[in-house]
PDB file of C-alpha atoms in Angstrom:
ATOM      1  CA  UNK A   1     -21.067  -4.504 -71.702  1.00 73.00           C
ATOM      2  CA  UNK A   2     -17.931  -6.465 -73.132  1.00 83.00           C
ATOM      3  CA  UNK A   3     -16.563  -9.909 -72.729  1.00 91.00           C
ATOM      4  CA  UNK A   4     -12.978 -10.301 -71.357  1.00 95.00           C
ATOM      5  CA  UNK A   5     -10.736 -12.561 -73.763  1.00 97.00           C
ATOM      6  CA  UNK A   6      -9.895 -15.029 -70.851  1.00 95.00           C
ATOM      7  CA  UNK A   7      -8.097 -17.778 -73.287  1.00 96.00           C
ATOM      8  CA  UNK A   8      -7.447 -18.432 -76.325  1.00 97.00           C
ATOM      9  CA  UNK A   9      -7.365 -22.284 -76.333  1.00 97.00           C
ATOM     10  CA  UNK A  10      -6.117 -24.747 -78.662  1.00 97.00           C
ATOM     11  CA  UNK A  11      -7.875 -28.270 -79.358  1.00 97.00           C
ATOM     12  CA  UNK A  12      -5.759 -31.113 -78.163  1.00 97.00           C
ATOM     13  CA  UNK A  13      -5.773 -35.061 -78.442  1.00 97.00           C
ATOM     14  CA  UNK A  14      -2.808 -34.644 -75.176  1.00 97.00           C
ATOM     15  CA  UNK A  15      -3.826 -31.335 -73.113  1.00 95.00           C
ATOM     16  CA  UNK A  16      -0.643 -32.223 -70.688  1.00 96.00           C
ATOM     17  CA  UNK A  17       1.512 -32.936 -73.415  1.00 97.00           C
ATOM     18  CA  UNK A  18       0.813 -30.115 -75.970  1.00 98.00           C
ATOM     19  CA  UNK A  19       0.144 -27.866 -72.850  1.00 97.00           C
ATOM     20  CA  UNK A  20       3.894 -28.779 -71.848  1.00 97.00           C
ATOM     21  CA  UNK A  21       5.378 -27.718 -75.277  1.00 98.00           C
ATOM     22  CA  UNK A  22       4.422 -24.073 -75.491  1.00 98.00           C
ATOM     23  CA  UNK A  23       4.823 -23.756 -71.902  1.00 98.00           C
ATOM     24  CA  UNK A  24       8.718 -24.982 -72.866  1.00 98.00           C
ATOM     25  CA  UNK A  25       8.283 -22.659 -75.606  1.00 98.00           C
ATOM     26  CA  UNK A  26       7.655 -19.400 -74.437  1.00 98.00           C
ATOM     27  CA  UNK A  27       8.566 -20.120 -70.589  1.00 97.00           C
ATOM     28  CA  UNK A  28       5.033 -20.125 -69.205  1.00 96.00           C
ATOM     29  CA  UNK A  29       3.936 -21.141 -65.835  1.00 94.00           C
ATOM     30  CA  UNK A  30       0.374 -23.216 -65.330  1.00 93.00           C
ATOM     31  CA  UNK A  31      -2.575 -21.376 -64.052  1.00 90.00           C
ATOM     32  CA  UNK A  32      -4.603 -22.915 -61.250  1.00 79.00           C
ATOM     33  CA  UNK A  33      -8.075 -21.972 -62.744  1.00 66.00           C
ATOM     34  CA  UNK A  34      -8.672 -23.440 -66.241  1.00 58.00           C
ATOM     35  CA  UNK A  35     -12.132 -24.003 -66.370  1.00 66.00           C
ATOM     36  CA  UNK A  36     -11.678 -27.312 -68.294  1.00 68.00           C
ATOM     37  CA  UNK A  37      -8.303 -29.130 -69.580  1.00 76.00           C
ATOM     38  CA  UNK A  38      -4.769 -27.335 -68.809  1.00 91.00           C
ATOM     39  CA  UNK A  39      -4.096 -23.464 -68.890  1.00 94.00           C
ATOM     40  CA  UNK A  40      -0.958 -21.651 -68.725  1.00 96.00           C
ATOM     41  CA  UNK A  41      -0.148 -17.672 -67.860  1.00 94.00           C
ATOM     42  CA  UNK A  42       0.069 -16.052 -70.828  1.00 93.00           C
ATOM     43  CA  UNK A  43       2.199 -13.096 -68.791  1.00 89.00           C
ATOM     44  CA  UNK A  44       0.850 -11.030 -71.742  1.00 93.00           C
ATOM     45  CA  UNK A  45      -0.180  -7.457 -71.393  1.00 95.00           C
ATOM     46  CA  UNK A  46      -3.628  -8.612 -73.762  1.00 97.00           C
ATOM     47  CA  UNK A  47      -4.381 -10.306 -70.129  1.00 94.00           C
ATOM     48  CA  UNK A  48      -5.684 -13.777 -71.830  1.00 96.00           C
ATOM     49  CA  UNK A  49      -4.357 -17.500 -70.599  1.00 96.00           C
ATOM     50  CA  UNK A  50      -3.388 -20.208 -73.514  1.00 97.00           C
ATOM     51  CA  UNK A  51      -5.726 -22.961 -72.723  1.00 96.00           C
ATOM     52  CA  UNK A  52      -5.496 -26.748 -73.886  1.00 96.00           C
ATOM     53  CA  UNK A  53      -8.898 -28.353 -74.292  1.00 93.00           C
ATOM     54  CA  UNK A  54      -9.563 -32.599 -74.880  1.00 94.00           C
ATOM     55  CA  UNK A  55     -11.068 -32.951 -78.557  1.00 94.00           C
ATOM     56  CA  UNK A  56     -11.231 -36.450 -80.478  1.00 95.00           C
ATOM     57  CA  UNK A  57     -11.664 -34.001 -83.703  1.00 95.00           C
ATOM     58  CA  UNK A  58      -9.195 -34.265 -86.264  1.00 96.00           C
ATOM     59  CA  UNK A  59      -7.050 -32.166 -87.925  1.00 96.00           C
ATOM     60  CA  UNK A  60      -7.672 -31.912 -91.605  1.00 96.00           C
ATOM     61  CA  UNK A  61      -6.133 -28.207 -93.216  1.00 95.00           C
ATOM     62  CA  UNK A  62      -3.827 -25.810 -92.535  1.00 96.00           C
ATOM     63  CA  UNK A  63      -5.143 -23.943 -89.093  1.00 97.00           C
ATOM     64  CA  UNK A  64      -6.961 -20.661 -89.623  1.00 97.00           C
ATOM     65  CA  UNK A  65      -5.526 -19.327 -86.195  1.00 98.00           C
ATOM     66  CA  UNK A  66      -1.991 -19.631 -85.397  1.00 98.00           C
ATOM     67  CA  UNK A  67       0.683 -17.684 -83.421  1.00 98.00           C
ATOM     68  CA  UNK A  68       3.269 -15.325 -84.675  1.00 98.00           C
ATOM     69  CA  UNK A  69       6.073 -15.437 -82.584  1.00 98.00           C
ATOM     70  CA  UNK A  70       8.430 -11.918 -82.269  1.00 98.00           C
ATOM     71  CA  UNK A  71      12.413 -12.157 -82.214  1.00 98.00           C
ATOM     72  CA  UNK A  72      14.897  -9.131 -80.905  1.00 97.00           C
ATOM     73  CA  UNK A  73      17.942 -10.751 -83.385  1.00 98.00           C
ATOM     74  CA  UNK A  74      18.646 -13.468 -85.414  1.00 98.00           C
ATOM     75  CA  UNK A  75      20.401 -14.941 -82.569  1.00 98.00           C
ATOM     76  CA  UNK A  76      17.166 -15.273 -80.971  1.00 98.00           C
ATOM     77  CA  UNK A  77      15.061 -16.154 -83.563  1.00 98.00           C
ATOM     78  CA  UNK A  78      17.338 -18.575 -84.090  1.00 98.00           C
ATOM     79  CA  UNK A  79      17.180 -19.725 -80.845  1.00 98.00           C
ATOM     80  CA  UNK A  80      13.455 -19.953 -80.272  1.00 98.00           C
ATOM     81  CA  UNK A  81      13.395 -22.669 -83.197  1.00 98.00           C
ATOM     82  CA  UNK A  82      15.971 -24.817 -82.256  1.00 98.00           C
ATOM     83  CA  UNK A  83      13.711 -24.615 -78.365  1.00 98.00           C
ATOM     84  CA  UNK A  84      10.734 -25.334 -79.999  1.00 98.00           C
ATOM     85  CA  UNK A  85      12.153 -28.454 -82.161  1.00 98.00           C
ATOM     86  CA  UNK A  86      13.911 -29.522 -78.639  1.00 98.00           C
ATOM     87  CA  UNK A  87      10.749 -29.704 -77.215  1.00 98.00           C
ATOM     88  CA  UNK A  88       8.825 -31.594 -80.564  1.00 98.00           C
ATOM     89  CA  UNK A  89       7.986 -29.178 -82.974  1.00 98.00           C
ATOM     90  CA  UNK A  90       8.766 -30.206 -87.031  1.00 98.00           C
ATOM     91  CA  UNK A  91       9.436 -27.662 -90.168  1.00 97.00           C
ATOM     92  CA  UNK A  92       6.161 -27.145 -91.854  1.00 96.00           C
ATOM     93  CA  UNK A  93       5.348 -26.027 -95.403  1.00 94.00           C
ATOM     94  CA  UNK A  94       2.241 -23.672 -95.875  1.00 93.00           C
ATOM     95  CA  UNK A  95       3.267 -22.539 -99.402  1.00 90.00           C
ATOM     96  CA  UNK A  96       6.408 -19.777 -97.526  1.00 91.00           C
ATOM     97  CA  UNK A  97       8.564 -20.717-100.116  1.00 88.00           C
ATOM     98  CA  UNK A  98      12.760 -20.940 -99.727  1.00 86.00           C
ATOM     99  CA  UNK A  99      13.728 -17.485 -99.436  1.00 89.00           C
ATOM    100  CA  UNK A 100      11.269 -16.689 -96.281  1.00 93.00           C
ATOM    101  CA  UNK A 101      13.026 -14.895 -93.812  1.00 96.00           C
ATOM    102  CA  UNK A 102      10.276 -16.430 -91.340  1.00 97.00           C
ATOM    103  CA  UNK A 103      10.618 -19.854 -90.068  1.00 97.00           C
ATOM    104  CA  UNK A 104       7.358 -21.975 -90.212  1.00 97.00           C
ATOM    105  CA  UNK A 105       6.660 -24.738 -87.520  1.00 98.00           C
ATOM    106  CA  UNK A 106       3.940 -27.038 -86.299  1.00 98.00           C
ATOM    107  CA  UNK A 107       3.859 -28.121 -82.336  1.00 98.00           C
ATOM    108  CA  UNK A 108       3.565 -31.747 -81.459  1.00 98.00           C
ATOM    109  CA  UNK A 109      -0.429 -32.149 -82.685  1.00 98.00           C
ATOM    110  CA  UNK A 110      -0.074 -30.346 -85.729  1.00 98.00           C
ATOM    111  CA  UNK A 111      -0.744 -26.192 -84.876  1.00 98.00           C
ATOM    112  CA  UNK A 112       1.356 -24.255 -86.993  1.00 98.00           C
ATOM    113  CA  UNK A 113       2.901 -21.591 -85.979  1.00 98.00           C
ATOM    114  CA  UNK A 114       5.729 -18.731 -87.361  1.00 98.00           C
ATOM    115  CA  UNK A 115       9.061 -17.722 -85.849  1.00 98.00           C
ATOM    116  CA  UNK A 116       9.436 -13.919 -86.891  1.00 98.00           C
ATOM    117  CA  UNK A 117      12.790 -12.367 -88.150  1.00 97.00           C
ATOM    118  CA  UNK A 118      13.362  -9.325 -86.359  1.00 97.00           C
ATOM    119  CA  UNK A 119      12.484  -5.733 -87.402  1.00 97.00           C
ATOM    120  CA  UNK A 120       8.992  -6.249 -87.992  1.00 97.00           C
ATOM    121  CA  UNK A 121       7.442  -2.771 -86.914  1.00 97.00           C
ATOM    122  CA  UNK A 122       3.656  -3.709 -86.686  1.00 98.00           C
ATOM    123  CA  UNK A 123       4.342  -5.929 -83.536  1.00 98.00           C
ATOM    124  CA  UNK A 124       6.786  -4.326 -81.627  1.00 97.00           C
ATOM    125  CA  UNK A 125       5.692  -4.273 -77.975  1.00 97.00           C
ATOM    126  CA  UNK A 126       4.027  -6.525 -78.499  1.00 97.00           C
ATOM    127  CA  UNK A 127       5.978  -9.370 -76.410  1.00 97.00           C
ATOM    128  CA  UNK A 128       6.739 -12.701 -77.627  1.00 97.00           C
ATOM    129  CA  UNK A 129       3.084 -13.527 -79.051  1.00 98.00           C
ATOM    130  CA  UNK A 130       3.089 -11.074 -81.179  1.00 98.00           C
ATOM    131  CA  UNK A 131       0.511 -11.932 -83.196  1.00 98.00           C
ATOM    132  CA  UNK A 132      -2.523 -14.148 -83.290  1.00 98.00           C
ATOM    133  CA  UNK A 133      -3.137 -14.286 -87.082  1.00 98.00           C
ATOM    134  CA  UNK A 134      -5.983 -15.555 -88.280  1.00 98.00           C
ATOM    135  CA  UNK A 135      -7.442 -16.655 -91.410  1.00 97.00           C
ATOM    136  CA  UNK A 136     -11.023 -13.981 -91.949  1.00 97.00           C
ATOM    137  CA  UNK A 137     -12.984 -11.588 -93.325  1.00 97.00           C
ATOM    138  CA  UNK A 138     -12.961  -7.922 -92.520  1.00 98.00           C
ATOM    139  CA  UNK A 139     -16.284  -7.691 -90.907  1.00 97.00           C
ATOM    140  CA  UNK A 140     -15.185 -10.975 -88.681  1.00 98.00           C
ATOM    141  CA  UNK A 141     -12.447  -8.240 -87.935  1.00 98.00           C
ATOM    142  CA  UNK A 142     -14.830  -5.431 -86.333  1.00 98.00           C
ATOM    143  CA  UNK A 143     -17.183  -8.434 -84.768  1.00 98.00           C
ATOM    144  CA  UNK A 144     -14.336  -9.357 -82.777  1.00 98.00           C
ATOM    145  CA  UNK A 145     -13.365  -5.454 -82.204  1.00 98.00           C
ATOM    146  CA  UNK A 146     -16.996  -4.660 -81.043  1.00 97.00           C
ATOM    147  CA  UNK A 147     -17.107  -7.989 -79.065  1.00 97.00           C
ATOM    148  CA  UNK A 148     -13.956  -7.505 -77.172  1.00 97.00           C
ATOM    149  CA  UNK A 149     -14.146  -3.362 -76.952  1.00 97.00           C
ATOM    150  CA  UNK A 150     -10.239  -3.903 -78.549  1.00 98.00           C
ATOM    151  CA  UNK A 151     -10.059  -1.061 -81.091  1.00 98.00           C
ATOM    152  CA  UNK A 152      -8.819  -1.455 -84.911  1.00 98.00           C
ATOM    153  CA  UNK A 153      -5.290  -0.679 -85.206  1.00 98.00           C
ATOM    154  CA  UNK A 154      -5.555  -2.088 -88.695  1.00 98.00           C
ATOM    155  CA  UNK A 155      -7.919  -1.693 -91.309  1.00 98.00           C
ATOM    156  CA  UNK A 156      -6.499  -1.809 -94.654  1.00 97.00           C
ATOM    157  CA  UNK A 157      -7.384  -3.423 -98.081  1.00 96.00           C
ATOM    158  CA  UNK A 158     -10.099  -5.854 -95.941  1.00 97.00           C
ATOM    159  CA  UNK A 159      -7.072  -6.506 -93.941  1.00 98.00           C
ATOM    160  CA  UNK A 160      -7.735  -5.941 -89.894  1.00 98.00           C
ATOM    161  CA  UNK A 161      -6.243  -5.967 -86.637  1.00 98.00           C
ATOM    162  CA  UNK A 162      -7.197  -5.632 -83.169  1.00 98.00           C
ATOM    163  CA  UNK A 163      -5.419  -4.899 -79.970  1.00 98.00           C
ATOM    164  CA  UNK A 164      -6.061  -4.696 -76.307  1.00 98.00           C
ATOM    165  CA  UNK A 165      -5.837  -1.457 -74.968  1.00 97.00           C
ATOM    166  CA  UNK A 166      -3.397  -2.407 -72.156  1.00 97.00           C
ATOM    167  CA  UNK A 167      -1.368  -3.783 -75.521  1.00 98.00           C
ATOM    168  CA  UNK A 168       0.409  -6.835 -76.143  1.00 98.00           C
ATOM    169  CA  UNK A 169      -0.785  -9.769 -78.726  1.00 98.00           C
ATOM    170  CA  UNK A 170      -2.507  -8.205 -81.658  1.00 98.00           C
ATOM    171  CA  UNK A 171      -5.386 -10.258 -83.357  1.00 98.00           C
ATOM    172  CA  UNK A 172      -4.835  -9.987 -87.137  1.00 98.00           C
ATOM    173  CA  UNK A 173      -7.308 -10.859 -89.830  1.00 98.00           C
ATOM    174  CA  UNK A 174      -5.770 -11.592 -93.349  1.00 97.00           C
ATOM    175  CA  UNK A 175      -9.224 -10.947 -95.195  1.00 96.00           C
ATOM    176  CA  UNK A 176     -10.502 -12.983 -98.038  1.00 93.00           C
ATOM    177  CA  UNK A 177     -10.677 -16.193 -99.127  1.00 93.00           C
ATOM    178  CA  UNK A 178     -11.618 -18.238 -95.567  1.00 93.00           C
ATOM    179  CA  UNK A 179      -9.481 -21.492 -95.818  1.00 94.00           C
ATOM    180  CA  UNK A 180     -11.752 -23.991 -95.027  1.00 94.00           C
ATOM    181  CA  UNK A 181     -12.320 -25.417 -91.580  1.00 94.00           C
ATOM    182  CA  UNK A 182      -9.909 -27.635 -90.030  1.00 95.00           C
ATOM    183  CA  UNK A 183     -11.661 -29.238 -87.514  1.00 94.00           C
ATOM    184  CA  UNK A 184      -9.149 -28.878 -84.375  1.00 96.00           C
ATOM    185  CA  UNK A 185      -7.758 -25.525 -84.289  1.00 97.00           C
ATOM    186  CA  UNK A 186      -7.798 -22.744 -81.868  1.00 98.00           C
ATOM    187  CA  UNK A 187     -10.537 -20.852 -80.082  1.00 97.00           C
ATOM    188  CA  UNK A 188     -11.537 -18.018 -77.897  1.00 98.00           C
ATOM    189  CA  UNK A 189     -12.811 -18.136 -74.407  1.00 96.00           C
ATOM    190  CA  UNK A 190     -15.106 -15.319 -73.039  1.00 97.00           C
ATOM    191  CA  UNK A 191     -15.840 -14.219 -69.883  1.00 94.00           C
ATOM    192  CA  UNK A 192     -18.624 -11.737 -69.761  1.00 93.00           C
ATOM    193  CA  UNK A 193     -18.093  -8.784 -67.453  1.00 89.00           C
ATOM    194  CA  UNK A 194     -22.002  -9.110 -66.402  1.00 89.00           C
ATOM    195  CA  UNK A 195     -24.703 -11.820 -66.659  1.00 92.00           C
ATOM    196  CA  UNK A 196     -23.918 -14.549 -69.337  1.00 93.00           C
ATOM    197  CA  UNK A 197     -26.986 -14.848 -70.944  1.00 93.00           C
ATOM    198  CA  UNK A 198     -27.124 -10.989 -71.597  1.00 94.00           C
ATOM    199  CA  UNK A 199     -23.937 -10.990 -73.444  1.00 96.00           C
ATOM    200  CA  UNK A 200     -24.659 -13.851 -75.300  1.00 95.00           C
ATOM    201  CA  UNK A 201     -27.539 -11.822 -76.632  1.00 96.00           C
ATOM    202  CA  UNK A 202     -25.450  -8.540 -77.586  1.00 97.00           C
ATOM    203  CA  UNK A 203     -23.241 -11.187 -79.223  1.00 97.00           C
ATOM    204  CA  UNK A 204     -26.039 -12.386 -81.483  1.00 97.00           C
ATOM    205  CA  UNK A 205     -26.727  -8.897 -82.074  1.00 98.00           C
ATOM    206  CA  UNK A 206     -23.422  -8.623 -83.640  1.00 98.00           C
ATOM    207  CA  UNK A 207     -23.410 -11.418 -85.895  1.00 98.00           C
ATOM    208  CA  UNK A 208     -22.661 -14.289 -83.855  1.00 98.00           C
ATOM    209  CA  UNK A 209     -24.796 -17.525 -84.482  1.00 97.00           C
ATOM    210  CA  UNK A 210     -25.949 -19.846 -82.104  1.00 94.00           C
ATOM    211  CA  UNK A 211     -24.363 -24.094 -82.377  1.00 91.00           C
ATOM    212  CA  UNK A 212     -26.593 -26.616 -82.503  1.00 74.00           C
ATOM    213  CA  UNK A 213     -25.023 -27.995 -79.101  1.00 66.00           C
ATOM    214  CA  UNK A 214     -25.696 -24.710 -77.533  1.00 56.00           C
ATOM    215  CA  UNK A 215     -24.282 -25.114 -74.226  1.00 60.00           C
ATOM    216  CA  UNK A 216     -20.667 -27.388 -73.040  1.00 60.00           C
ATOM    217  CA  UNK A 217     -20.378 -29.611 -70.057  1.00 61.00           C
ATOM    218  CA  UNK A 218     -19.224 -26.883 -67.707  1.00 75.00           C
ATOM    219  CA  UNK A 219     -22.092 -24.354 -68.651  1.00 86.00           C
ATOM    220  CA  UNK A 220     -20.110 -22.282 -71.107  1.00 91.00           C
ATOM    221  CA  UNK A 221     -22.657 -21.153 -74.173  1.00 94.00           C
ATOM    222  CA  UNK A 222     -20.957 -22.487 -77.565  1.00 95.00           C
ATOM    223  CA  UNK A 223     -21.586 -19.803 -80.386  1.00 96.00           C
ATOM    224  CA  UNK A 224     -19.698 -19.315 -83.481  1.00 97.00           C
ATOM    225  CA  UNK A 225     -18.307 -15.799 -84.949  1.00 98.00           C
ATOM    226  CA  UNK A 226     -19.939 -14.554 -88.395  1.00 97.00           C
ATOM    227  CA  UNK A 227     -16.887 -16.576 -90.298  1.00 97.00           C
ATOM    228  CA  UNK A 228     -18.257 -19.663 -88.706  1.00 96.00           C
ATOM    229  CA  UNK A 229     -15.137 -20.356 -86.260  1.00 97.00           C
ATOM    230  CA  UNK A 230     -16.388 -21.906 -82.598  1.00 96.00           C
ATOM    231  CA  UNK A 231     -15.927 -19.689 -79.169  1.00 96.00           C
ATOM    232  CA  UNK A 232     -17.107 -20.472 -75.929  1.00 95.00           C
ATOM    233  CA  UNK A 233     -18.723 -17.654 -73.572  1.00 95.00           C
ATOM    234  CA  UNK A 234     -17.688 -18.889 -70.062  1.00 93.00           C
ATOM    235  CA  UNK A 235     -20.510 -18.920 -66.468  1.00 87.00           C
ATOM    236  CA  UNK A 236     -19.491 -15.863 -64.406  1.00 70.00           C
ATOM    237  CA  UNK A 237     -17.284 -16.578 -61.531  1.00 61.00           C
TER     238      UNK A 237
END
């Protein structure tokens, strides 16, 4: 028994708004079941929406989670920034340095994000999301392998990374140390292929811990992987 990533969603003060921007961004349509907030189509072979969920939390680091966006030519990278600052995105700093040949952003509420220069060999096929990359450790790496059923197609100097096996996005983990918790960042949505309370039991099996507000408005179960970042595993529909 597995869970199905079925969104990974971001915390937002403006679901609408911020929900808006990446759709702008990458060209998404909305998706008429969201469970809660706003949801687009990810049309992304890893099969997962992008969901926008309300939060009053704020934002207080650098996001652990955060897209890495692919580009076919400078032309395009090129392009995909000046879309992105169109739509409200600003320049951020998270220590790149001048001569990066990546181009660092942060949408309307604050979620950075990277613009890739093209050439980079890891993610190719990936699509457009190439990469989520995330701030963890290496066994955070193969919780999220054995939770998902994605194999490892990265395991190197406590580095990891995950991938469906219908492709697209890879799920990267950039080992130690954990940057400390944000407070609004992005999560992952499950939805088990078989009775929710059953896989929220193999999860705990595999190093997930309970929350103290174990269960959300809508019936989802609220856990939290062994680094201590928040998912949601959704009621079967």
């Amino acid at each position: 028994m597995t869970s199905r990533l079925i969104a990974i969603s971001f915390d937002a003060h403006q679901p609408e708004r911020l929900a808006h921007f990446w759709s702008g961004v990458l060209n998404l349509v909305s998706a008429d079941d969201s469970y809660d907030g706003v949801a687009l189509m990810s049309g992304n072979d890893a099969g997962y929406r992008l969901g926008f969920r309300p939060t009053q939390a704020q934002k207080s680091a650098q996001n652990r989670l955060h897209f890495d966006l692919t580009s076919s030519s400078l032309e395009e990278q090129q392009e995909t920034v000046a879309r992105a600052i169109d739509l409200g995105a600003q320049h951020a700093d998270v220590g790149q340095g001048p001569d990066a040949a990546h181009v660092v952003l942060a949408d309307p509420e604050g979620n950075e994000f990277c613009v890739l220069e093209p050439g980079n060999k890891f993610l190719a096929g990936c699509g457009l999301i190439g990469a989520l990359a995330c701030d963890g450790s290496q066994a955070v790496g193969y919780f999220w392998s054995e939770a998902l059923g994605w194999p490892l197609v990265w395991d190197q100097d406590e580095e990891t990374a995950i991938q469906s096996p219908n492709g697209g996005t890879k799920i990267t983990w950039g080992g130690p140390p954990l940057m400390p918790d944000p407070g609004k960042d992005l999560h992952f949505d499950l939805a088990p292929d078989g009775d929710q309370q059953a896989e929220v039991e193999r999860l705990l099996s595999l190093g997930a811990k309970r929350l103290d507000s174990a269960h959300g408005e809508d019936g989802a179960v609220l856990l939290a992987d062994p680094d201590g970042n928040e998912f949601r595993v959704l009621t079967g529909r």
